[in-house]
């Protein structure tokens, strides 16, 4: 009996050590994660694109750049808040870098359009890259210059200071893959189906393909 208790105690201790190591590894991984906030027109589309990228942990739809705290979707799209529809991309720098994400971002939008993106017009749909420090600002400028050279056109996407990112309502998160049923002008549809209809009708992929050609990373993946 004594020997059995000793073996049980040793096994329990070993299990606790393994669990502790796993928790430390998870915490270390979480601590290494970095974020990038960008605005590329409809945040459903940006979220859908970047959640396909290896190394991206999460993409969350929301708002940034304005002066109104905790804005609603209706407030932002109505105008006057100063916010852009934005997406906060959480990524693992060991798998993909900020520079790589920025390069993908420019090639997933129309950075020559200052009035919105595709069929979505107005200030809230304008593009932007949000930065938190000098190093991020310098990198964004360098990638922007490279994108302009690659495109052969002037790029109007601004680099903006990030004050705070405000998540959008739960209704908008993971919209592109949601099975929730909503009523559309085409009748009842899942959000995922409605998203595909919207994206096609808005001409996003067609314009990005025309602009970037084979360099467009997400065209045809929606």
Tab-separated table of C-alpha atoms in Angstrom:
chain	number	residue	atom	x	y	z
A	1	UNK	CA	0.000	0.000	0.000
A	2	UNK	CA	2.832	2.380	0.896
A	3	UNK	CA	4.589	1.600	-2.380
A	4	UNK	CA	1.340	2.227	-4.296
A	5	UNK	CA	0.877	5.608	-2.616
A	6	UNK	CA	4.441	6.558	-3.475
A	7	UNK	CA	3.880	5.666	-7.122
A	8	UNK	CA	0.597	7.583	-7.170
A	9	UNK	CA	2.256	10.625	-5.626
A	10	UNK	CA	5.081	10.490	-8.157
A	11	UNK	CA	2.646	10.144	-11.072
A	12	UNK	CA	0.553	13.047	-9.801
A	13	UNK	CA	3.632	15.221	-9.408
A	14	UNK	CA	4.762	14.371	-12.939
A	15	UNK	CA	1.338	15.267	-14.314
A	16	UNK	CA	1.344	18.597	-12.505
A	17	UNK	CA	4.795	19.378	-13.879
A	18	UNK	CA	3.674	18.620	-17.444
A	19	UNK	CA	0.525	20.737	-17.018
A	20	UNK	CA	2.596	23.575	-15.614
A	21	UNK	CA	5.029	23.443	-18.520
A	22	UNK	CA	2.156	23.481	-21.007
A	23	UNK	CA	0.602	26.497	-19.298
A	24	UNK	CA	3.941	28.310	-19.366
A	25	UNK	CA	4.343	27.501	-23.060
A	26	UNK	CA	0.856	28.827	-23.818
A	27	UNK	CA	1.502	31.976	-21.816
A	28	UNK	CA	4.822	32.505	-23.594
A	29	UNK	CA	3.127	32.046	-26.968
A	30	UNK	CA	0.400	34.516	-26.035
A	31	UNK	CA	2.995	37.010	-24.836
A	32	UNK	CA	4.791	36.789	-28.185
A	33	UNK	CA	1.679	37.623	-30.214
A	34	UNK	CA	1.646	41.029	-31.917
A	35	UNK	CA	-1.133	43.114	-33.466
A	36	UNK	CA	-1.662	45.196	-36.575
A	37	UNK	CA	-4.654	47.484	-37.146
A	38	UNK	CA	-5.624	48.336	-40.719
A	39	UNK	CA	-8.635	49.813	-42.499
A	40	UNK	CA	-9.491	48.407	-45.907
A	41	UNK	CA	-13.097	49.268	-46.534
A	42	UNK	CA	-15.668	46.680	-45.442
A	43	UNK	CA	-14.255	45.057	-42.312
A	44	UNK	CA	-16.023	41.760	-43.043
A	45	UNK	CA	-13.842	41.407	-46.146
A	46	UNK	CA	-10.566	42.331	-44.447
A	47	UNK	CA	-11.333	39.939	-41.602
A	48	UNK	CA	-12.195	37.158	-44.057
A	49	UNK	CA	-8.982	37.694	-46.035
A	50	UNK	CA	-6.538	37.811	-43.158
A	51	UNK	CA	-7.965	34.956	-41.134
A	52	UNK	CA	-6.826	32.760	-44.049
A	53	UNK	CA	-3.194	33.790	-43.592
A	54	UNK	CA	-0.870	31.333	-41.876
A	55	UNK	CA	0.414	32.854	-38.663
A	56	UNK	CA	-2.661	35.017	-38.083
A	57	UNK	CA	-4.256	34.044	-34.797
A	58	UNK	CA	-7.361	36.217	-35.060
A	59	UNK	CA	-8.836	39.090	-37.042
A	60	UNK	CA	-11.442	41.212	-35.268
A	61	UNK	CA	-13.720	43.777	-36.903
A	62	UNK	CA	-14.030	47.195	-35.310
A	63	UNK	CA	-13.308	50.899	-35.575
A	64	UNK	CA	-10.295	53.187	-35.172
A	65	UNK	CA	-9.138	56.707	-35.882
A	66	UNK	CA	-12.074	58.698	-34.549
A	67	UNK	CA	-12.914	60.702	-31.455
A	68	UNK	CA	-16.063	58.890	-30.273
A	69	UNK	CA	-15.658	56.306	-27.502
A	70	UNK	CA	-17.156	52.862	-28.044
A	71	UNK	CA	-18.951	53.773	-31.287
A	72	UNK	CA	-21.686	51.651	-32.822
A	73	UNK	CA	-21.738	50.462	-36.412
A	74	UNK	CA	-24.669	52.764	-37.174
A	75	UNK	CA	-22.842	55.770	-35.739
A	76	UNK	CA	-19.712	55.115	-37.766
A	77	UNK	CA	-21.419	54.416	-41.086
A	78	UNK	CA	-23.724	57.409	-40.621
A	79	UNK	CA	-20.617	59.613	-40.420
A	80	UNK	CA	-19.298	62.239	-38.071
A	81	UNK	CA	-17.348	60.007	-35.673
A	82	UNK	CA	-14.067	60.197	-37.567
A	83	UNK	CA	-13.709	56.426	-37.267
A	84	UNK	CA	-12.801	54.054	-40.078
A	85	UNK	CA	-14.022	50.493	-40.318
A	86	UNK	CA	-10.885	48.682	-39.187
A	87	UNK	CA	-9.607	45.221	-38.377
A	88	UNK	CA	-7.260	44.253	-35.574
A	89	UNK	CA	-5.032	41.413	-36.757
A	90	UNK	CA	-3.388	39.367	-34.013
A	91	UNK	CA	-0.469	37.369	-35.375
A	92	UNK	CA	2.494	35.200	-34.420
A	93	UNK	CA	5.695	37.000	-35.524
A	94	UNK	CA	7.503	33.659	-35.608
A	95	UNK	CA	5.264	32.615	-38.507
A	96	UNK	CA	4.564	35.898	-40.293
A	97	UNK	CA	6.006	39.379	-39.896
A	98	UNK	CA	4.354	42.783	-39.723
A	99	UNK	CA	6.066	43.683	-42.985
A	100	UNK	CA	4.610	40.640	-44.752
A	101	UNK	CA	1.134	41.465	-43.460
A	102	UNK	CA	1.445	45.051	-44.667
A	103	UNK	CA	2.484	43.882	-48.121
A	104	UNK	CA	-0.525	41.578	-48.240
A	105	UNK	CA	-2.756	44.404	-47.050
A	106	UNK	CA	-1.799	46.818	-49.827
A	107	UNK	CA	-2.402	44.113	-52.415
A	108	UNK	CA	-5.851	43.334	-51.006
A	109	UNK	CA	-7.254	46.863	-51.419
A	110	UNK	CA	-7.376	49.754	-53.877
A	111	UNK	CA	-4.882	52.145	-52.248
A	112	UNK	CA	-5.404	54.698	-55.033
A	113	UNK	CA	-8.997	55.421	-53.945
A	114	UNK	CA	-9.391	58.225	-51.396
A	115	UNK	CA	-13.199	58.176	-51.340
A	116	UNK	CA	-13.865	54.734	-49.917
A	117	UNK	CA	-13.435	51.216	-51.229
A	118	UNK	CA	-15.211	49.614	-54.170
A	119	UNK	CA	-18.995	50.065	-53.821
A	120	UNK	CA	-18.705	51.442	-50.271
A	121	UNK	CA	-18.252	55.191	-50.354
A	122	UNK	CA	-17.608	57.732	-47.653
A	123	UNK	CA	-15.084	58.523	-44.944
A	124	UNK	CA	-15.740	55.462	-42.797
A	125	UNK	CA	-14.746	53.163	-45.684
A	126	UNK	CA	-11.438	54.869	-46.440
A	127	UNK	CA	-8.210	52.908	-46.103
A	128	UNK	CA	-5.540	53.395	-43.462
A	129	UNK	CA	-2.689	51.823	-41.524
A	130	UNK	CA	-2.549	52.498	-37.790
A	131	UNK	CA	0.785	52.665	-35.972
A	132	UNK	CA	1.752	52.905	-32.311
A	133	UNK	CA	5.416	53.970	-32.428
A	134	UNK	CA	8.215	55.276	-34.614
A	135	UNK	CA	9.413	51.858	-35.725
A	136	UNK	CA	5.947	50.840	-36.904
A	137	UNK	CA	5.574	54.180	-38.682
A	138	UNK	CA	8.909	53.808	-40.495
A	139	UNK	CA	8.077	50.270	-41.585
A	140	UNK	CA	4.629	51.266	-42.847
A	141	UNK	CA	6.151	54.128	-44.860
A	142	UNK	CA	8.745	51.822	-46.413
A	143	UNK	CA	6.144	49.213	-47.400
A	144	UNK	CA	3.872	51.942	-48.751
A	145	UNK	CA	6.694	53.280	-50.943
A	146	UNK	CA	7.457	49.784	-52.229
A	147	UNK	CA	3.777	49.243	-53.023
A	148	UNK	CA	3.637	52.521	-54.950
A	149	UNK	CA	6.650	51.467	-57.024
A	150	UNK	CA	5.159	48.033	-57.678
A	151	UNK	CA	1.832	49.550	-58.695
A	152	UNK	CA	3.314	52.466	-60.615
A	153	UNK	CA	0.714	54.798	-59.150
A	154	UNK	CA	0.413	57.201	-56.232
A	155	UNK	CA	-0.970	55.604	-53.073
A	156	UNK	CA	-3.354	57.650	-50.940
A	157	UNK	CA	-3.680	55.237	-47.992
A	158	UNK	CA	-2.603	57.264	-44.932
A	159	UNK	CA	-0.496	56.090	-42.005
A	160	UNK	CA	-2.315	57.144	-38.853
A	161	UNK	CA	-1.569	57.122	-35.109
A	162	UNK	CA	-3.426	54.393	-33.246
A	163	UNK	CA	-5.213	55.803	-30.237
A	164	UNK	CA	-7.538	52.896	-29.545
A	165	UNK	CA	-9.245	50.086	-31.411
A	166	UNK	CA	-12.933	49.618	-30.628
A	167	UNK	CA	-14.397	46.168	-31.432
A	168	UNK	CA	-17.620	46.176	-33.440
A	169	UNK	CA	-20.776	44.512	-32.184
A	170	UNK	CA	-20.842	40.708	-31.941
A	171	UNK	CA	-23.194	40.663	-34.954
A	172	UNK	CA	-20.295	41.669	-37.224
A	173	UNK	CA	-17.636	39.263	-35.950
A	174	UNK	CA	-16.917	36.254	-38.204
A	175	UNK	CA	-19.745	37.417	-40.447
A	176	UNK	CA	-18.208	35.806	-43.520
A	177	UNK	CA	-18.417	32.289	-42.062
A	178	UNK	CA	-21.507	32.519	-39.867
A	179	UNK	CA	-24.410	30.142	-40.318
A	180	UNK	CA	-26.864	32.552	-38.684
A	181	UNK	CA	-29.926	33.223	-40.853
A	182	UNK	CA	-30.698	36.834	-41.758
A	183	UNK	CA	-33.243	38.450	-44.049
A	184	UNK	CA	-31.718	39.975	-47.187
A	185	UNK	CA	-33.155	41.440	-50.392
A	186	UNK	CA	-32.591	37.988	-51.849
A	187	UNK	CA	-34.675	36.416	-49.078
A	188	UNK	CA	-33.474	34.474	-46.011
A	189	UNK	CA	-29.766	33.678	-46.227
A	190	UNK	CA	-26.982	32.671	-43.902
A	191	UNK	CA	-24.575	35.477	-43.122
A	192	UNK	CA	-21.881	33.535	-44.988
A	193	UNK	CA	-24.051	33.360	-48.113
A	194	UNK	CA	-25.069	37.018	-47.822
A	195	UNK	CA	-21.420	37.988	-47.440
A	196	UNK	CA	-20.442	36.220	-50.672
A	197	UNK	CA	-23.294	37.885	-52.549
A	198	UNK	CA	-22.247	41.276	-51.177
A	199	UNK	CA	-18.572	40.803	-51.992
A	200	UNK	CA	-19.303	39.771	-55.578
A	201	UNK	CA	-21.796	42.588	-56.128
A	202	UNK	CA	-19.438	45.165	-54.626
A	203	UNK	CA	-16.718	44.320	-57.151
A	204	UNK	CA	-13.921	44.036	-54.609
A	205	UNK	CA	-12.107	41.084	-56.149
A	206	UNK	CA	-12.599	42.316	-59.711
A	207	UNK	CA	-11.037	45.696	-58.919
A	208	UNK	CA	-8.159	44.226	-56.899
A	209	UNK	CA	-7.427	41.759	-59.711
A	210	UNK	CA	-7.462	44.562	-62.289
A	211	UNK	CA	-5.135	46.651	-60.131
A	212	UNK	CA	-2.676	44.062	-58.824
A	213	UNK	CA	-3.009	41.156	-61.233
A	214	UNK	CA	-1.226	38.004	-60.069
A	215	UNK	CA	0.072	39.846	-56.988
A	216	UNK	CA	-3.435	39.977	-55.493
A	217	UNK	CA	-3.221	37.393	-52.690
A	218	UNK	CA	-6.886	36.838	-51.794
A	219	UNK	CA	-8.764	37.083	-55.079
A	220	UNK	CA	-10.841	33.977	-55.667
A	221	UNK	CA	-10.576	32.808	-52.071
A	222	UNK	CA	-13.812	34.337	-50.792
